[in-house]
Short mmCIF file of C-alpha atoms in Angstrom, two decimals:
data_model
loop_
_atom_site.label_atom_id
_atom_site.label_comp_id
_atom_site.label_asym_id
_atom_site.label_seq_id
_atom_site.Cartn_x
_atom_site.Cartn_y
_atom_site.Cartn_z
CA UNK E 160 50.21 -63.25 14.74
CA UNK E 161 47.83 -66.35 15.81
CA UNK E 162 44.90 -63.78 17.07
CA UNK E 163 45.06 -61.74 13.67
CA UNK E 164 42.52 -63.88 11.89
CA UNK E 165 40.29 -63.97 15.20
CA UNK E 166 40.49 -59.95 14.85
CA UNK E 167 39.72 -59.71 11.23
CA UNK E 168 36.68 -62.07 12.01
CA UNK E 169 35.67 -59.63 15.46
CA UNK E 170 35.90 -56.33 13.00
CA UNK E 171 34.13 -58.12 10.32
CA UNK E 172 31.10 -58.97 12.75
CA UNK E 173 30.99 -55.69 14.00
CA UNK E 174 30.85 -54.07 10.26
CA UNK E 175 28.21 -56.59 10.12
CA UNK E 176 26.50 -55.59 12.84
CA UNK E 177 26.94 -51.83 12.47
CA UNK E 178 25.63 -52.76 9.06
CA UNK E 179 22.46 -54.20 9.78
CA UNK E 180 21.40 -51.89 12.35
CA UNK E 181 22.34 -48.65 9.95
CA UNK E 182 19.56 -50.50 7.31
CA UNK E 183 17.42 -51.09 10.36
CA UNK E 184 17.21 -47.58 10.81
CA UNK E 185 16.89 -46.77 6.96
CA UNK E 186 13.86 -49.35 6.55
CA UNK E 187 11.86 -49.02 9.33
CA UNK E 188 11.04 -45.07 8.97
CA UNK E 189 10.64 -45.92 5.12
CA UNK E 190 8.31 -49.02 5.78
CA UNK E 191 5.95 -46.75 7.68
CA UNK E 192 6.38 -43.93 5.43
CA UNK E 193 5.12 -46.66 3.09
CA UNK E 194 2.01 -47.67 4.94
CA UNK E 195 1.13 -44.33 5.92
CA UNK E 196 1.83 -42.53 2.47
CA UNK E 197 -0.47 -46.09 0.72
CA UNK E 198 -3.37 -45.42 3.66
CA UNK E 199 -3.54 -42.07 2.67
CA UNK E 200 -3.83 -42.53 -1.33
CA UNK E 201 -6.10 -45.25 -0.55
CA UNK E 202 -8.32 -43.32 1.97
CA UNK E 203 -8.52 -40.33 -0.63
CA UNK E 204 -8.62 -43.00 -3.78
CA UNK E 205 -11.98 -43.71 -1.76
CA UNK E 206 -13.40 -41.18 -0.46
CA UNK E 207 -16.81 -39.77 -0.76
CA UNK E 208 -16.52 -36.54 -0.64
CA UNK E 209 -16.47 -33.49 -2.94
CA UNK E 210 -16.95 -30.18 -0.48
CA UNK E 211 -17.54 -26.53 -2.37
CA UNK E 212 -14.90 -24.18 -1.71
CA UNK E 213 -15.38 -20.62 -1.88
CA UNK E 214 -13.49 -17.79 -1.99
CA UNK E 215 -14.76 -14.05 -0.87
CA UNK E 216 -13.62 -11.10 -3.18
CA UNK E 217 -11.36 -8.18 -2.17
CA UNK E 218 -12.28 -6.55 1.31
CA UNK E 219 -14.48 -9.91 2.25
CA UNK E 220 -13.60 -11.53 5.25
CA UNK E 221 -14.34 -15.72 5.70
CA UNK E 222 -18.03 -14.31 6.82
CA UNK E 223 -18.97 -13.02 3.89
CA UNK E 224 -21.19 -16.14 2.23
CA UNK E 225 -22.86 -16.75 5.26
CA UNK E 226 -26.36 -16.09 3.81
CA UNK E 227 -25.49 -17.21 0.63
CA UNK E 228 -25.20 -20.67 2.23
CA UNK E 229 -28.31 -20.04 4.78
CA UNK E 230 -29.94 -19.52 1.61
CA UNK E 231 -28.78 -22.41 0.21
CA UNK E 232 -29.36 -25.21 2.83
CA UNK E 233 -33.02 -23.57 2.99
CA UNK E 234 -33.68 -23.97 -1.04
CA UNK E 235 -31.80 -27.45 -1.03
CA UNK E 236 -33.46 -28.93 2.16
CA UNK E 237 -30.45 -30.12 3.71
CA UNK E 238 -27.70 -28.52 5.58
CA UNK E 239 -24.58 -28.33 4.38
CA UNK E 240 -21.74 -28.08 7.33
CA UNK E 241 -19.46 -24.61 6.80
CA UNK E 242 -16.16 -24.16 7.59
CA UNK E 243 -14.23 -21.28 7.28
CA UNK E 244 -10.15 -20.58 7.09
CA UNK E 245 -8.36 -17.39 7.79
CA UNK E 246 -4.93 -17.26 6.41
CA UNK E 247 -2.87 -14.47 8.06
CA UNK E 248 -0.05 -13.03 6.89
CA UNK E 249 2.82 -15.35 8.05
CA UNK E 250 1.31 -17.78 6.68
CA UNK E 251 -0.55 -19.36 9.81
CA UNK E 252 -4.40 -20.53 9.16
CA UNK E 253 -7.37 -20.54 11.60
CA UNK E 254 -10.00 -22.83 11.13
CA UNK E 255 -13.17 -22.64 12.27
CA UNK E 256 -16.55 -25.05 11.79
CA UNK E 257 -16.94 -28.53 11.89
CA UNK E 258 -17.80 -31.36 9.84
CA UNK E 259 -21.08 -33.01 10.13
CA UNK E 260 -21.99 -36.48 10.30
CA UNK E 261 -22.43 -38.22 7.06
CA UNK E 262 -21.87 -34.90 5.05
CA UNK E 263 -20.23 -35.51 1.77
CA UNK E 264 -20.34 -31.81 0.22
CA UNK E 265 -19.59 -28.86 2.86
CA UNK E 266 -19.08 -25.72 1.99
CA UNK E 267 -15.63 -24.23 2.90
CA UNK E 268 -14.45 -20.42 2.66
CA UNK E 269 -11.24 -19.41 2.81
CA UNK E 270 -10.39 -15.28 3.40
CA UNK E 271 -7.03 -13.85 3.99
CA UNK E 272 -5.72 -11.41 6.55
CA UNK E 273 -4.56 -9.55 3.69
CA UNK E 274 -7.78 -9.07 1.68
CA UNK E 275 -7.34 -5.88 -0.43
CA UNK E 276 -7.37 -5.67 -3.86
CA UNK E 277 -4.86 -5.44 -6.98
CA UNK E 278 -2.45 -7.79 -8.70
CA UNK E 279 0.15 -8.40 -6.29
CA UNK E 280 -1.99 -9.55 -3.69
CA UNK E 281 -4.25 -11.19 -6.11
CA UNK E 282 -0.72 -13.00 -6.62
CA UNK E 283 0.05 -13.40 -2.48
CA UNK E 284 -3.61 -14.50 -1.77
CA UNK E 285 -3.52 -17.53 -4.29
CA UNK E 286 -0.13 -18.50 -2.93
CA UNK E 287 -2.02 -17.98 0.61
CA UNK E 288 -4.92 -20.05 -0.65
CA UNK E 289 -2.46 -22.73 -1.91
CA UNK E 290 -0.96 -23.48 2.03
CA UNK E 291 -4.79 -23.52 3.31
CA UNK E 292 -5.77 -26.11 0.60
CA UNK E 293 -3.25 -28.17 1.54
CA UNK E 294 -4.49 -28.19 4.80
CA UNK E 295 -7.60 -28.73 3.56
CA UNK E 296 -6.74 -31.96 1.49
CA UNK E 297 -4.42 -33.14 4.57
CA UNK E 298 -7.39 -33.48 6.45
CA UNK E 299 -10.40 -33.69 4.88
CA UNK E 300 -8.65 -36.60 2.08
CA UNK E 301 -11.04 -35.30 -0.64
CA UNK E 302 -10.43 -36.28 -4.39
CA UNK E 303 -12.11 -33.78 -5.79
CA UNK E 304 -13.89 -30.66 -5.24
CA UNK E 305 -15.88 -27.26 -7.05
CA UNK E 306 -14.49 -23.94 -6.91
CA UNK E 307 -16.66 -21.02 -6.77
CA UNK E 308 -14.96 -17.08 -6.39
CA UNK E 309 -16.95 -14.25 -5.92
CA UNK E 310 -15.27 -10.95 -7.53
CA UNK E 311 -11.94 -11.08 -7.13
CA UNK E 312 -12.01 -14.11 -5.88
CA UNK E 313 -12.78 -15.47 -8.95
CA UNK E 314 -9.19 -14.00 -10.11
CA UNK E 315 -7.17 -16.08 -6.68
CA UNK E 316 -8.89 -19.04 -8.35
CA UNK E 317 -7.59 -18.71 -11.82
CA UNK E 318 -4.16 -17.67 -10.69
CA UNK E 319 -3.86 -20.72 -8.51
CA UNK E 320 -5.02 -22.77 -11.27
CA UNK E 321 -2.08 -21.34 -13.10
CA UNK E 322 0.64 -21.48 -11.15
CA UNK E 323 -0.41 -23.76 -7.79
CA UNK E 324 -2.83 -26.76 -8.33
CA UNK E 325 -0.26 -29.62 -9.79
CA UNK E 326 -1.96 -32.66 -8.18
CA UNK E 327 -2.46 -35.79 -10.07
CA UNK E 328 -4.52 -37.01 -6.66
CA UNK E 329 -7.36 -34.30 -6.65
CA UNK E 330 -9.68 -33.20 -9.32
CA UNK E 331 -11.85 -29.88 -9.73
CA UNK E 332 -15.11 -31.20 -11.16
CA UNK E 333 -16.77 -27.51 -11.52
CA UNK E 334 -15.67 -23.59 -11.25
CA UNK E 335 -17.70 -20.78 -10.54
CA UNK E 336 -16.66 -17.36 -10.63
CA UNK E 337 -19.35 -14.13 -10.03
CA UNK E 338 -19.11 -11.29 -11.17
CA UNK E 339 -15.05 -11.57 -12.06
CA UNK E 340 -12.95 -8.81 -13.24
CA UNK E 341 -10.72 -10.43 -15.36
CA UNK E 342 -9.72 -7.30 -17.08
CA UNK E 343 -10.21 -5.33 -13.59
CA UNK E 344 -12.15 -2.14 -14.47
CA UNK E 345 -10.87 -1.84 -18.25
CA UNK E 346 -13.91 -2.37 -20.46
CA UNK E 347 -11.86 -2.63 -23.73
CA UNK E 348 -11.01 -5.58 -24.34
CA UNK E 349 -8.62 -4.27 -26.59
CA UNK E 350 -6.88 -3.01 -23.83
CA UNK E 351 -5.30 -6.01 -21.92
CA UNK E 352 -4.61 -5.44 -18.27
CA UNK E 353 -1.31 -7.06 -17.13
CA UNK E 354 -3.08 -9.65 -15.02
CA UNK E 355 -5.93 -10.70 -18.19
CA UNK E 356 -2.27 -10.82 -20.66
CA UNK E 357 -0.81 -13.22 -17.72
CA UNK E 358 -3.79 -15.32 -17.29
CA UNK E 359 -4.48 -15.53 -21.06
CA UNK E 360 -0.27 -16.85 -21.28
CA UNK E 361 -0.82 -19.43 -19.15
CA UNK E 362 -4.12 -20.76 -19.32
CA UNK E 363 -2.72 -23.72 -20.80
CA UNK E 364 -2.24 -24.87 -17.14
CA UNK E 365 -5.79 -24.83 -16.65
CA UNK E 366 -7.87 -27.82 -15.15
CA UNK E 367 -8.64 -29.69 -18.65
CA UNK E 368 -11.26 -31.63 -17.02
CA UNK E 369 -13.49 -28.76 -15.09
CA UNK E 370 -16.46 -27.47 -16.35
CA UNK E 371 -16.43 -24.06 -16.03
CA UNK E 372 -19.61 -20.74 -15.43
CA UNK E 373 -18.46 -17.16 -15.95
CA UNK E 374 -21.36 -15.36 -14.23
CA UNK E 375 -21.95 -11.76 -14.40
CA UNK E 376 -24.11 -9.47 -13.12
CA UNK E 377 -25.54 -6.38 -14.46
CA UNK E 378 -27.37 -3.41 -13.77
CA UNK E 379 -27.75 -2.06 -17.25
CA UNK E 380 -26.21 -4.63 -19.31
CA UNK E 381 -23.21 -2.45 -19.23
CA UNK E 382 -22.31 -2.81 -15.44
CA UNK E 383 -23.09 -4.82 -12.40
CA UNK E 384 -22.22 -1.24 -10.92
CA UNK E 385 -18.57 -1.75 -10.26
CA UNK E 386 -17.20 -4.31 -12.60
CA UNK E 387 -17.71 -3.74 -16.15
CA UNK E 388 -19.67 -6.67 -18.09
CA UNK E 389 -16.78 -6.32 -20.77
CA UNK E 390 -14.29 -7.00 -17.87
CA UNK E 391 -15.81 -10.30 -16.58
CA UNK E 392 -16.80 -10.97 -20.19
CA UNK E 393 -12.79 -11.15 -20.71
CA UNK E 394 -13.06 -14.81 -18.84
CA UNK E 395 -13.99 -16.57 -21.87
CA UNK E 396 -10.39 -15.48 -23.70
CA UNK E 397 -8.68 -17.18 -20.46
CA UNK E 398 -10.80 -20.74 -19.92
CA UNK E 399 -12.75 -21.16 -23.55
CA UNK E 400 -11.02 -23.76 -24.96
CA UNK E 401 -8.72 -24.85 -21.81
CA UNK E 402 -11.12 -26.25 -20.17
CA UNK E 403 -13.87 -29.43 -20.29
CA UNK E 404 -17.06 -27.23 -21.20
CA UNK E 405 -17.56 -23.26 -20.68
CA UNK E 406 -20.77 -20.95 -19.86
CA UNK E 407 -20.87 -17.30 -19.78
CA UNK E 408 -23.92 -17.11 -17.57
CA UNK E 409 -25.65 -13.37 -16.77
CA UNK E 410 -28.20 -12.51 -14.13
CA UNK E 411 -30.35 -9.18 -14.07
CA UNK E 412 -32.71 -7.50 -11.98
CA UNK E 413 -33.28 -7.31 -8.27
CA UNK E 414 -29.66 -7.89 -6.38
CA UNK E 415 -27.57 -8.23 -9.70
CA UNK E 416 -25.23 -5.35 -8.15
CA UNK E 417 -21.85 -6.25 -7.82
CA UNK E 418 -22.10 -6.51 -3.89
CA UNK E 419 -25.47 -8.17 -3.46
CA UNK E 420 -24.23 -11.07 -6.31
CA UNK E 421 -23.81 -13.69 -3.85
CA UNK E 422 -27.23 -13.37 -1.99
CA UNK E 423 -29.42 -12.87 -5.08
CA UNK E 424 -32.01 -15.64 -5.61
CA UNK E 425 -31.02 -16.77 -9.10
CA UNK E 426 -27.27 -17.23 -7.76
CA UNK E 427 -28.58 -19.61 -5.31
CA UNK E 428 -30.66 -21.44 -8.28
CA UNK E 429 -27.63 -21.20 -10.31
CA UNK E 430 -25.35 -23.00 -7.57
CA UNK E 431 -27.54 -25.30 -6.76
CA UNK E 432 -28.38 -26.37 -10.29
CA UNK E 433 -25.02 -26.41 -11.82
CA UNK E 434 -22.42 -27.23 -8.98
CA UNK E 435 -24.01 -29.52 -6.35
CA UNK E 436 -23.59 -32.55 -6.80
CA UNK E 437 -27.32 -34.47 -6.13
CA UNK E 438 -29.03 -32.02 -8.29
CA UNK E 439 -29.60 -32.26 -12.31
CA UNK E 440 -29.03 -29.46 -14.67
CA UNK E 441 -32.02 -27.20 -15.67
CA UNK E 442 -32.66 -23.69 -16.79
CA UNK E 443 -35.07 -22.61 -14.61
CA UNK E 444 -34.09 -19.27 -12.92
CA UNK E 445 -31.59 -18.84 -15.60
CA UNK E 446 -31.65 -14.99 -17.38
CA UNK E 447 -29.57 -16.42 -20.07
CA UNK E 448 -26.83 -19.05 -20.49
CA UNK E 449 -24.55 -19.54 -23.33
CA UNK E 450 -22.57 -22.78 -23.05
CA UNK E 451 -19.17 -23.16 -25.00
CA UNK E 452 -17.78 -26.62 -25.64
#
């Protein structure tokens, strides 16, 4: 009976103990977690840069703005570093490019194994696009950037808007879409396509903050030769209104086809002059521009 209290105090130490090191083990993964998680913020808080990320349309691979941005680094007299990301089917991304020196605005493409076209896998490919940005923003610590889709790609972009970019950490200044079937290859506008009734019901998820150019292209003023005008016309029901400042934007003559959109000249003019950052706003090159508050 004398060695009970010396017991109580031996099990009472070693709750103590057990205690202590349990927390041990509970703060010292969270204090790191802590400065690691705070590093990062602060890294991205100050970070200088704001890359271009593009997006091919249907059947493009991760190749398919290379001369669009040979072009580009030619007209704007300094090179741009490219990088482009594959995403694959399970979900695995390559990567390929590097980041140069001192280079605050690269250009970045991301394809997808799975590049053909319709609704579903307009649906799969922003979900696709959604892993690779993250991998994107994991490494590059950007805290903003400016979108630009080509055709369908265009369409990724607005469904990821929708449905995948919830990030109170990164901002997208500007959006670009060419040539953009939001109503696919209905030319009634009348006659909603599932995917332009979808994007129209949740366009209140939109980036509030982006400005926003709806270029088309066009043959005939009917037709860029694929994608009726009507059809990327249908844009302005989805982001007029949801977003910062909107501009239907159409370019005609040589290389306004659907296909050759993203190597004609006044593209180029149009990219440079409206989503780069160093450069100020004109009109020259400009076929005609309507901007929407």
């Amino acid at each position: 009976m004398r060695n009970q209290p010396n017991w109580r105090r031996r099990r009472s130490l070693l709750v103590l103990i057990l205690g202590l090191i349990f927390l041990g083990c509970l703060v010292g993964p969270s204090y790191h977690w802590t400065r690691a998680n705070v590093a990062a913020m602060t890294g991205r808080h100050d970070s200088q840069m704001s890359p271009i990320i593009m997006i091919p349309g249907s059947s493009a691979t991760q190749n398919r703005f290379d001369t669009l941005v040979n072009q580009l680094n030619k007209a704007d007299h300094r090179r741009h570093s490219l990088i482009k990301l594959t995403v694959n089917t399970d979900d695995s991304i390559k990567m390929t490019g590097t980041l140069r020196a001192r280079d605050n605005e690269p250009i970045i493409v991301v394809g997808f194994q799975n590049n053909r076209d319709g609704y579903d896998n307009i649906k799969k490919q922003a979900r696709w696009f959604s892993l690779a940005f993250k991998k994107l923003a994991a490494k590059y610590q950007f805290n903003n950037f400016k979108a630009i889709g080509h055709s369908n790609g265009g369409l990724i972009y607005t469904y990821y808007f929708e449905h995948y970019f919830n990030r109170d950490d990164i901002t997208v200044k500007r959006i670009m879409t060419i040539g953009s079937p939001y109503n696919f290859s209905e030319a009634n506008l009348n006659h909603k396509t599932q995917m332009l009734a979808d994007f129209i019901k949740y366009r209140d998820r939109l980036p509030k903050s982006a400005t926003m150019y709806s270029v088309a292209g066009t043959e005939n003023y009917d037709s860029d030769g694929l994608v009726p005008a009507r059809s990327v016309e249908a844009g302005k029901y989805v982001y007029q209104g949801q977003v910062k400042h909107f501009t239907e934007i159409t370019v005609t003559g040589n290389n306004a086809q659907h296909s050759d959109l993203p190597q004609n000249a006044q593209i180029v003019t149009l990219i440079r002059t409206y989503m780069l950052d160093k450069n100020k706003p004109t009109n020259k090159g400009l076929i005609s521009a309507n901007p929407t508050p």
